[in-house]
CSV table of C-alpha atoms and ligand atoms in Angstrom, one decimal:
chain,number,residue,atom,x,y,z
T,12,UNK,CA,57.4,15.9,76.8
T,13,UNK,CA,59.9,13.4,75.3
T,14,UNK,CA,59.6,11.8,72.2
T,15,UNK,CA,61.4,9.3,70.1
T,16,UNK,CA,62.9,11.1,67.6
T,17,UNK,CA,65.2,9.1,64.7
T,18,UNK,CA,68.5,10.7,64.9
T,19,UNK,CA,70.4,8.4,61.7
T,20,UNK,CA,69.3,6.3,58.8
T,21,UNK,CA,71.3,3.6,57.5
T,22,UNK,CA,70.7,1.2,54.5
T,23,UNK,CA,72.0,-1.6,52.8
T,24,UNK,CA,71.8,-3.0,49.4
T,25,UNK,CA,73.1,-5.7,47.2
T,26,UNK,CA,75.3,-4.9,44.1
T,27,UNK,CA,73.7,-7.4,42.0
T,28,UNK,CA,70.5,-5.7,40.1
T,29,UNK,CA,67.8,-8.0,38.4
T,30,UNK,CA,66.2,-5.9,35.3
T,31,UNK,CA,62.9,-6.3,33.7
T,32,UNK,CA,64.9,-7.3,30.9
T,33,UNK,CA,66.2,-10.1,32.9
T,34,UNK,CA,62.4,-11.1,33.4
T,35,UNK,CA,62.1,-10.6,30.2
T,36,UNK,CA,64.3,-14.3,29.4
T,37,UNK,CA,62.8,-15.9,32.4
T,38,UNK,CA,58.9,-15.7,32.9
T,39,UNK,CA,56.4,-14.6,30.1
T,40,UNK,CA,56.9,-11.0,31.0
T,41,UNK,CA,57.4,-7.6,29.2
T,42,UNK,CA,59.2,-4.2,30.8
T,43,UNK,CA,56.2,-2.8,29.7
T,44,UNK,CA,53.6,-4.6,31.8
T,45,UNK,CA,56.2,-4.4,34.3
T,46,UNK,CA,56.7,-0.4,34.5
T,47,UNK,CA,52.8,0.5,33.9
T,48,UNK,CA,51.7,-1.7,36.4
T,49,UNK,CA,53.9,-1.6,39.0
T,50,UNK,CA,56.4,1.4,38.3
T,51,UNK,CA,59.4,-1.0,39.1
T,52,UNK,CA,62.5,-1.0,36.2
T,53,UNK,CA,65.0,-3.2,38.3
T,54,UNK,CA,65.7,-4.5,42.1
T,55,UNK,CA,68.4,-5.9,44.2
T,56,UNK,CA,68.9,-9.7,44.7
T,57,UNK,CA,71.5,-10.6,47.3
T,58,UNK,CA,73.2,-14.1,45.6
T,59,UNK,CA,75.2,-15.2,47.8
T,60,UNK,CA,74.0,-18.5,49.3
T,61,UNK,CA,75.9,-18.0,52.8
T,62,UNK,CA,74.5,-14.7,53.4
T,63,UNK,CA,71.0,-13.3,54.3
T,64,UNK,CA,68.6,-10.9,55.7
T,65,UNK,CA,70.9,-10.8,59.1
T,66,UNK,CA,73.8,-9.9,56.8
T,67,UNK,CA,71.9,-6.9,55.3
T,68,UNK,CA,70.2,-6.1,58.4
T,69,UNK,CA,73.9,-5.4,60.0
T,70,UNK,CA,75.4,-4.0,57.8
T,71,UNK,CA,72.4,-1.3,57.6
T,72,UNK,CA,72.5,-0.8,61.6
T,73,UNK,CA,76.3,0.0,61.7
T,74,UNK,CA,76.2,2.6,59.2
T,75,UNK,CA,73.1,4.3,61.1
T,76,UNK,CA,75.2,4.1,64.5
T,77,UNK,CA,78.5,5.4,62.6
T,78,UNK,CA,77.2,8.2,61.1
T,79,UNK,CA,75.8,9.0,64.8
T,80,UNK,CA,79.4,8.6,66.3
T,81,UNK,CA,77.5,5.6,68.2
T,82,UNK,CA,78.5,1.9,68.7
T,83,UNK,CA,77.1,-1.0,69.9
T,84,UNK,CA,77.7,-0.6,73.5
T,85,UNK,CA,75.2,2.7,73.2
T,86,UNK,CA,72.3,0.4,72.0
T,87,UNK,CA,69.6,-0.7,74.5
T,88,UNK,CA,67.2,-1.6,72.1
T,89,UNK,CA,67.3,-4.1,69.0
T,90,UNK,CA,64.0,-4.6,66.8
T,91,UNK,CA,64.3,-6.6,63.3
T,92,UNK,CA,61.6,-6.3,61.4
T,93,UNK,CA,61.0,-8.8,59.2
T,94,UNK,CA,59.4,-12.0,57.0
T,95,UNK,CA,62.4,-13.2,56.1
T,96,UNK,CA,64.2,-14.3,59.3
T,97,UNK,CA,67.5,-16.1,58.9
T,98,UNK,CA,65.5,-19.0,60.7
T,99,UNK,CA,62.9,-19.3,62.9
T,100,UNK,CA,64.6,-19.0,66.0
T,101,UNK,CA,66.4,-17.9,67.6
T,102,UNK,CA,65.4,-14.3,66.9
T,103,UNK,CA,67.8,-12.5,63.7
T,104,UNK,CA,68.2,-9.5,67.0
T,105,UNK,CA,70.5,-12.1,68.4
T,106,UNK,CA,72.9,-12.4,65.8
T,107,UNK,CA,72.6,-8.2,65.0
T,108,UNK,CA,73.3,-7.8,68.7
T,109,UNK,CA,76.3,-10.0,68.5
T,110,UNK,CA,77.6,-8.6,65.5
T,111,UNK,CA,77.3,-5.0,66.9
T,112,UNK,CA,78.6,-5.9,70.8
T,113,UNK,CA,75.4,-4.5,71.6
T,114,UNK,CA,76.2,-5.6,74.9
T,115,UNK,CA,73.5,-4.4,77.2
T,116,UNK,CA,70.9,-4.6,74.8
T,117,UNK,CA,67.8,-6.8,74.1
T,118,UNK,CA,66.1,-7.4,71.2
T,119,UNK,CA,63.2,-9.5,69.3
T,120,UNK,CA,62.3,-9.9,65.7
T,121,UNK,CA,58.8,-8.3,64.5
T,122,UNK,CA,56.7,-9.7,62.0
T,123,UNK,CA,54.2,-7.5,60.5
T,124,UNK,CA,55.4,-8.0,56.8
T,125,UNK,CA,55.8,-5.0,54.7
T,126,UNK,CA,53.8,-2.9,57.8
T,127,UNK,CA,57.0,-4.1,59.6
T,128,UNK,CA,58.9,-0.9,59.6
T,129,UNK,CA,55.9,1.1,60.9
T,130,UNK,CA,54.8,-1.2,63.8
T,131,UNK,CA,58.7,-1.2,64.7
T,132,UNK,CA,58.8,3.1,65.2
T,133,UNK,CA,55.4,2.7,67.3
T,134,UNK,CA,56.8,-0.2,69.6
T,135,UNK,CA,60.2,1.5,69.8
T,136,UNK,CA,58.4,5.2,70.8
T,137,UNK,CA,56.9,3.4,73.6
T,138,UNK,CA,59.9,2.1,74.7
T,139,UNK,CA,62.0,5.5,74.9
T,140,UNK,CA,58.7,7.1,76.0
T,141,UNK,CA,58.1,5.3,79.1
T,142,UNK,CA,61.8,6.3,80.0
T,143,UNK,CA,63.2,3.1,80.4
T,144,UNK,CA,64.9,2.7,77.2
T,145,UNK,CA,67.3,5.4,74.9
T,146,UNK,CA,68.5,4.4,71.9
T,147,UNK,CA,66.4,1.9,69.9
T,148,UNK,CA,67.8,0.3,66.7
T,149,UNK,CA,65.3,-0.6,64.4
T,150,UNK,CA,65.8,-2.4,61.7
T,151,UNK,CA,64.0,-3.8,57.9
T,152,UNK,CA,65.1,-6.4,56.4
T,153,UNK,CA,64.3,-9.0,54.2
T,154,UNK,CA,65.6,-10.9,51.5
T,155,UNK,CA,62.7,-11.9,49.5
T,156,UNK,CA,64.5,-13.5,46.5
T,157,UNK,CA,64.7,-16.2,49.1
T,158,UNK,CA,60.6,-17.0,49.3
T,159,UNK,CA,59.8,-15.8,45.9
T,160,UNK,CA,59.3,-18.2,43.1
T,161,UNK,CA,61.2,-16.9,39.7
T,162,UNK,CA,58.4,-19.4,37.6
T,163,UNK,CA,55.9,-17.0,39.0
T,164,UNK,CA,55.3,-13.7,37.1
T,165,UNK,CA,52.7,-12.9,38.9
T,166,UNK,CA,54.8,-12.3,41.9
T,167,UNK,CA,58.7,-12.6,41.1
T,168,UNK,CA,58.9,-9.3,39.5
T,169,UNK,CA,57.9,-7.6,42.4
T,170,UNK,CA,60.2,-8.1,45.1
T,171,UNK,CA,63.8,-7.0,45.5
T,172,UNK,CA,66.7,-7.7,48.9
T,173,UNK,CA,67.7,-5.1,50.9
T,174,UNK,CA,67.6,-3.5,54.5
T,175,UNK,CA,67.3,-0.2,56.1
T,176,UNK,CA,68.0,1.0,59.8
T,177,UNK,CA,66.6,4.4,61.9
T,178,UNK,CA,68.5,4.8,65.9
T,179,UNK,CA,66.1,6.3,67.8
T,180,UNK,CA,66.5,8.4,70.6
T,181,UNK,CA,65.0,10.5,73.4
T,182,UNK,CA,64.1,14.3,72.2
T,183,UNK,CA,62.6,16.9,74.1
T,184,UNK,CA,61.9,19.7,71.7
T,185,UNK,CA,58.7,18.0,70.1
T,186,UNK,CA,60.2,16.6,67.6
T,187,UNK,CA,59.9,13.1,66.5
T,188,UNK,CA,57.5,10.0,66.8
T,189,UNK,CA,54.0,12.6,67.2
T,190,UNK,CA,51.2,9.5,66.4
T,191,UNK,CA,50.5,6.4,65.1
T,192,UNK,CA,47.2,4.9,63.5
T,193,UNK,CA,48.1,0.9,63.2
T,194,UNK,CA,45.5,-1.5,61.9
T,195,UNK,CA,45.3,-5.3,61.7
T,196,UNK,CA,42.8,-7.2,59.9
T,197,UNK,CA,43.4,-11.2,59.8
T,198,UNK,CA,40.4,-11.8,57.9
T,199,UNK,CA,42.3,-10.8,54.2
T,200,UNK,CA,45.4,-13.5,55.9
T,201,UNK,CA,44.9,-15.7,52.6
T,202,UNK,CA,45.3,-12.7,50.0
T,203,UNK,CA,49.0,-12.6,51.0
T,204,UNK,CA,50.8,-15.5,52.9
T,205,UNK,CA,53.4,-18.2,52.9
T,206,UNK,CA,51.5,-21.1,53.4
T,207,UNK,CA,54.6,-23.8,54.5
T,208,UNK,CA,57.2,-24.1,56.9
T,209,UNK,CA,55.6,-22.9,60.0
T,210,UNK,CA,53.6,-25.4,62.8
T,211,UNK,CA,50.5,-25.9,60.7
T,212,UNK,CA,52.3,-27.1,57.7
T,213,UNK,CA,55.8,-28.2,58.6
T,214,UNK,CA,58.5,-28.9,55.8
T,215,UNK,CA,57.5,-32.3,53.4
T,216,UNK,CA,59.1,-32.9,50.2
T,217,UNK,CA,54.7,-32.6,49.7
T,218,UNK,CA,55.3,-28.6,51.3
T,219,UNK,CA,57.8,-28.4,48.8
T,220,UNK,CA,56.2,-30.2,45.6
T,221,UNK,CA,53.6,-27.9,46.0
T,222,UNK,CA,55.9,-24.6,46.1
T,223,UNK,CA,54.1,-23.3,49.8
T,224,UNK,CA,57.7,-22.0,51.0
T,225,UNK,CA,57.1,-19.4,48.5
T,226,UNK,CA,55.1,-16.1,48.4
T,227,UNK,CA,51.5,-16.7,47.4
T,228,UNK,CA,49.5,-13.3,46.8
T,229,UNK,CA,46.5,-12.9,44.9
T,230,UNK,CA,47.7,-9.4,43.6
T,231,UNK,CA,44.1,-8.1,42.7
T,232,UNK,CA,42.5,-8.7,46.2
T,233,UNK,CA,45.6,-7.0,47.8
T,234,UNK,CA,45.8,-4.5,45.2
T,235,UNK,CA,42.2,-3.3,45.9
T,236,UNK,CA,42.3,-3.7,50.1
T,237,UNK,CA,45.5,-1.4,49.8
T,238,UNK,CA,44.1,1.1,47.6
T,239,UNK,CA,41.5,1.8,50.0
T,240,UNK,CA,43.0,1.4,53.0
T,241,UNK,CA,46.2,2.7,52.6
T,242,UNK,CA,45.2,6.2,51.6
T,243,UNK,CA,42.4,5.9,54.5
T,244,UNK,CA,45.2,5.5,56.7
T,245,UNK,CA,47.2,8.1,56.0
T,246,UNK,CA,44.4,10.6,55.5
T,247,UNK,CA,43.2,9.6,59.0
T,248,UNK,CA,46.6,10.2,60.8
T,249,UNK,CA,46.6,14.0,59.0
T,250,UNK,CA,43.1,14.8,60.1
T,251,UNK,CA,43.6,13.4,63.8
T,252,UNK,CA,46.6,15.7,63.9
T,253,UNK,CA,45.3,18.8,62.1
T,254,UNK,CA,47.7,18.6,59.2
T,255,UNK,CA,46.6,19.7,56.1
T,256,UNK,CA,48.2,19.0,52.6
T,257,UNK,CA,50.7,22.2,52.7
T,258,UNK,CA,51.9,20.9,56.4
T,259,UNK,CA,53.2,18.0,54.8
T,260,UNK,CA,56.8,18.1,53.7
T,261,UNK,CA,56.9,14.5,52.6
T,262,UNK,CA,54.8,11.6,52.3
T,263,UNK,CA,57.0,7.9,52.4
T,264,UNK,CA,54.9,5.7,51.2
T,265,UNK,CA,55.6,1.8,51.9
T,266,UNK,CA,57.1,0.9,47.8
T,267,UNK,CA,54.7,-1.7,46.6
T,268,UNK,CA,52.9,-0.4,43.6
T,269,UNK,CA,53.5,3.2,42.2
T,270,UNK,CA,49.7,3.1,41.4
T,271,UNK,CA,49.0,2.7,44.7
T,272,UNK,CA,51.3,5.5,46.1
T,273,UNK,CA,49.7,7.6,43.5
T,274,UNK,CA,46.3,7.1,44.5
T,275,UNK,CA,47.6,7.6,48.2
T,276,UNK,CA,49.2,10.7,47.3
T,277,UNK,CA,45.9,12.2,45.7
T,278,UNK,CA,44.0,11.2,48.4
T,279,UNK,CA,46.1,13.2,50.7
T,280,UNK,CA,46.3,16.2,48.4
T,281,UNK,CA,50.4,16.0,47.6
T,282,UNK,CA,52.2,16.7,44.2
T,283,UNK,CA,54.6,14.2,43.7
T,284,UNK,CA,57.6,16.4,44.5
T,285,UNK,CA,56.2,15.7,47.8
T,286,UNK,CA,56.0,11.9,47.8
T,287,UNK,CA,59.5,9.8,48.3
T,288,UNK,CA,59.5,7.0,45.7
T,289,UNK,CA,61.9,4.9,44.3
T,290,UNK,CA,60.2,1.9,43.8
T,291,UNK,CA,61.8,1.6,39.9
T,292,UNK,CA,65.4,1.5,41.4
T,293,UNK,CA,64.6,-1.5,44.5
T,294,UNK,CA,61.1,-2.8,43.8
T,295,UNK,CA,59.2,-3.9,47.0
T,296,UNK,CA,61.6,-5.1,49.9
T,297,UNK,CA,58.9,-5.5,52.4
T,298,UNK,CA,59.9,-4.1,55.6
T,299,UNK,CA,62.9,-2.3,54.4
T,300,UNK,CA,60.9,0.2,51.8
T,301,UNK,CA,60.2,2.9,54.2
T,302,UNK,CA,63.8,3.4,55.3
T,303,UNK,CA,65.2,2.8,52.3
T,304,UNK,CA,63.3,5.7,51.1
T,305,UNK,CA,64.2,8.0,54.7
T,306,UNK,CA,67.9,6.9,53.4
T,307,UNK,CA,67.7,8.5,49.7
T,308,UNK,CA,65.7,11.8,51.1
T,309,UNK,CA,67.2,12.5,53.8
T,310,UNK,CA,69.5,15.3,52.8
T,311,UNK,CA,66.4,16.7,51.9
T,312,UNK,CA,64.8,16.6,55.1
T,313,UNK,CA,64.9,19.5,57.3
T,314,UNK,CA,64.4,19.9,61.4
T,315,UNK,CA,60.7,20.7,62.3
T,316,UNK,CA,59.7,19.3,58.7
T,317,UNK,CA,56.0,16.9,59.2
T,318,UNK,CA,56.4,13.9,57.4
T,319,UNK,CA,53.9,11.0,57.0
T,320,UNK,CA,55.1,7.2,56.7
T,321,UNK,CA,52.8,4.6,55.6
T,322,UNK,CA,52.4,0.8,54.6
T,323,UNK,CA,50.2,-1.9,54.2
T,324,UNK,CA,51.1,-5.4,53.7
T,325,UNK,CA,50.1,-9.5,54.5
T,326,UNK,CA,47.8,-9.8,57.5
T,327,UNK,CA,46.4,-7.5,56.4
T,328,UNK,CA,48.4,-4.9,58.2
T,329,UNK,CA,48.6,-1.4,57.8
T,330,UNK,CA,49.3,1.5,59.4
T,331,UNK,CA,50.3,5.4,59.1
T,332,UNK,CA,53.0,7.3,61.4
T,333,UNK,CA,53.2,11.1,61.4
T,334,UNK,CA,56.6,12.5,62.8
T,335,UNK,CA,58.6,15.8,63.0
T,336,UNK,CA,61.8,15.5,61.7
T,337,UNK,CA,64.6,16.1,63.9
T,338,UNK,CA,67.6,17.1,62.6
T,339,UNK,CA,68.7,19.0,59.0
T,340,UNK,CA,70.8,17.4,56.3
T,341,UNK,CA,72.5,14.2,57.1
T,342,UNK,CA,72.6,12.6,60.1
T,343,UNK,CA,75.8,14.0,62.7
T,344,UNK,CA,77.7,12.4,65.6
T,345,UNK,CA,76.2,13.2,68.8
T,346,UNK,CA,79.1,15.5,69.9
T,347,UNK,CA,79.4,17.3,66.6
T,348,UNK,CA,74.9,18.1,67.0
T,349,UNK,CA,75.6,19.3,70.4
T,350,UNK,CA,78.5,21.3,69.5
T,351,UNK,CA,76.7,23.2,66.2
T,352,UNK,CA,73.7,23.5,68.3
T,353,UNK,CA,75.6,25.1,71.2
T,354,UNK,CA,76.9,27.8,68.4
T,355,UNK,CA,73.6,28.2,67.7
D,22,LIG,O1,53.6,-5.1,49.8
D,22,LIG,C1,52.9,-6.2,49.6
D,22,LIG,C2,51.5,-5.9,49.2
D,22,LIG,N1,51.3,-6.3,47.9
D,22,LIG,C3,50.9,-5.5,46.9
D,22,LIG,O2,50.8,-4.3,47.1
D,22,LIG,C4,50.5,-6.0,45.6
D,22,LIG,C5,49.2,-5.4,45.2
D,22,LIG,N2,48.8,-5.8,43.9
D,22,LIG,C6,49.5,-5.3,42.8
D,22,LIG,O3,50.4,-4.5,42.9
D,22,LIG,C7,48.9,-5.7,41.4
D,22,LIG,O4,47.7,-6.4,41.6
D,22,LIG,C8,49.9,-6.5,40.6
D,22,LIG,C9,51.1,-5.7,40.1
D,22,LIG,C10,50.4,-7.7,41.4
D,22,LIG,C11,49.2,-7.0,39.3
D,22,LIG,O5,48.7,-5.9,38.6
D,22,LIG,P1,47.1,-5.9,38.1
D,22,LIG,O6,47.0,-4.6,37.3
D,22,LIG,O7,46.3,-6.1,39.3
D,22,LIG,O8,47.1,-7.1,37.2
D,22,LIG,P2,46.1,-8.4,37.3
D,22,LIG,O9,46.5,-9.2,38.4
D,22,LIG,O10,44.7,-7.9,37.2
D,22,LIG,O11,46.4,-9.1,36.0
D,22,LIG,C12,46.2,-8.6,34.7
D,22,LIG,C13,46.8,-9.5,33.6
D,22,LIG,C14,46.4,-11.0,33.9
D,22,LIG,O12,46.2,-11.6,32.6
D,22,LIG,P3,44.6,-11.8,32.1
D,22,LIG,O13,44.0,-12.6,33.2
D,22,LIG,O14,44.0,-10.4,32.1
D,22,LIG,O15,44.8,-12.4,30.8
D,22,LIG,C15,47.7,-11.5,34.5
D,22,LIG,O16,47.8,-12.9,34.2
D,22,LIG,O17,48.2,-9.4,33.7
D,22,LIG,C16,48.7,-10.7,33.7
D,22,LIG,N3,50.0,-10.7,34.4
D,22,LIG,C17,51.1,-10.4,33.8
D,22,LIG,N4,51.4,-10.2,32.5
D,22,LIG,C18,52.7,-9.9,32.2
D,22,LIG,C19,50.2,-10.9,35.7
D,22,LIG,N5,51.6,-10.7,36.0
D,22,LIG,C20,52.1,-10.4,34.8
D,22,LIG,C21,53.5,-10.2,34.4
D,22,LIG,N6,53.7,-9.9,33.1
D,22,LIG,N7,54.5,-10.2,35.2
């Protein structure tokens, strides 16, 4: 059987880091309250006015196809997930498949906010599954410094810039994309939105007055939908695939509150040696959390490991992806894999 197994991780992050001690000078906010409820210390903020979450989200997808030997003429396949898009249209793909000279590919952007990531590796194993694709580049990215509003403390300390990239590609020794559990739930839409800009409430200077191009999140109701559901989530992906706590190399958790990876973590039985987290270093960066993480662990990663992805985000939208690692160390060129695997 083939699956769609990722086969290089690539990332990108701004140099410029915004402390809780910045937040400290801007919005009635301690590192204290920070770190205990959140587990963040400091995130990345990408200034620069002339560049945004395509910029990221390029830079991310050439490392991924360098480190695989690859280059845009190799891709077939171009997903950007994200809530951030350049603009609305046309799609940030277009300009990622420009940059790249992806030329025989197609692309779209996908918006499932900080669920982004895990929608994009289901949609993208269907694709190389049904045979007609064979190397998919999916991509988070956002840079949500540009919806979040710095008089806000209730949400500004929270979010960070950044993007991360997986190729996918055909595999036929059962490794890779195993199974997905994805969930949608419009009904909680309110909880976490941004309420201006789109058709129903186009761009005023009244849109603006009243700050609805920003983030809006009522952080309690999310907080307890995603305790719940989260962990439900991933729990339910393990038990559907007969995985028990000691199959599980590593959980990657989507980076939105450590409280709520802990909980998750419990839930599922794991020590934390077994959980990838590094919300303190980035914060939340919405779709680009779970690759970011696959980035920082995956010299650790071996081939055959199980490992269970999950996130929840606005929507709601959640969902949990249980795959088999494919490969050991860091990712190789295509010729060099075959070669060492040809040795043997
Ligand atoms: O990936 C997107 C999905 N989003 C999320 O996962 C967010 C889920 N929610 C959360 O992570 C948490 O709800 C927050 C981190 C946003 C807030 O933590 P909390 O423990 O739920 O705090 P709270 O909202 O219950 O607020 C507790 C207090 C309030 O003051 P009062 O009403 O008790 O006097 C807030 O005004 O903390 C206050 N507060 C702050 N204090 C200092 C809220 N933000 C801050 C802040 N600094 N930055």
């Amino acid at each position: 059987m083939i699956r769609a197994a990722i086969t290089s991780v690539g990332h990108f992050l701004p140099e410029e880091r915004l402390t809780n001690a910045d937040f400290e000078q801007m919005v009635d906010t301690t590192d204290e309250w920070i770190r205990s409820r959140t587990g963040i210390r400091e995130r990345r903020i990408l200034r620069d006015k002339d560049k945004a979450t395509t910029y990221m989200a390029i830079k991310a997808a050439k490392e991924a196809l360098k480190k695989r030997g690859m280059s845009g003429p190799d891709v077939d396949v171009i997903i950007v997930a994200t809530v951030t898009p350049d603009m609305f249209f046309p799609a940030n793909a277009c300009q990622v498949q420009a940059a790249l000279g992806a030329t025989k590919a197609w692309g779209f952007d996908l918006s499932a906010a900080c669920s982004g990531f895990v929608f994009g590796l289901s949609t993208a194993a269907c694709l190389i599954e049904s045979g007609r694709y064979r190397n998919v580049l999916l991509i988070g990215s956002d840079k949500m410094s540009s919806i979040t509003d710095y008089t806000d403390r209730e949400t500004c300390v929270l979010f960070g810039d950044a993007a991360g990239a997986v190729l996918l590609e055909p595999n036929a020794d059962g490794n890779g994309i195993v199974d997905s559990v994805l969930r949608t739930k419009g009904e909680g839409w309110e909880a976490l939105c941004m309420l201006g800009g789109g058709s129903l409430n186009p761009p005023t200077h009244q849109t603006v007055d009243r700050k609805m191009h920003y983030i809006h999140q009522d952080g309690r109701t999310v907080f307890r939908f995603a305790v719940n559901a989260f962990a439900d989530i991933a729990a339910e992906v393990m038990q559907r695939n007969g995985l028990t706590s000691d199959d599980v190399r590593f959980f990657v958790p989507h980076q939105a509150n450590q409280r709520i990876i802990d909980a998750a973590a419990r839930r599922m039985g794991l020590a934390s040696d077994r959980v990838m987290i590094n919300i303190s270093r980035y914060g939340n960066t919405t779709a680009a959390t779970i690759p970011l993480c696959l980035y920082d662990w995956e010299h650790a990663l071996r081939k055959d490991d199980n490992i269970v992805l999950a996130a929840f985000g606005g929507g709601y939208t959640w969902g949990a992806t249980y795959v088999r690692w494919a490969y050991t160390g860091v990712a190789q060129p295509r010729a060099t894999a075959r070669a060492m695997e040809a040795v043997g």
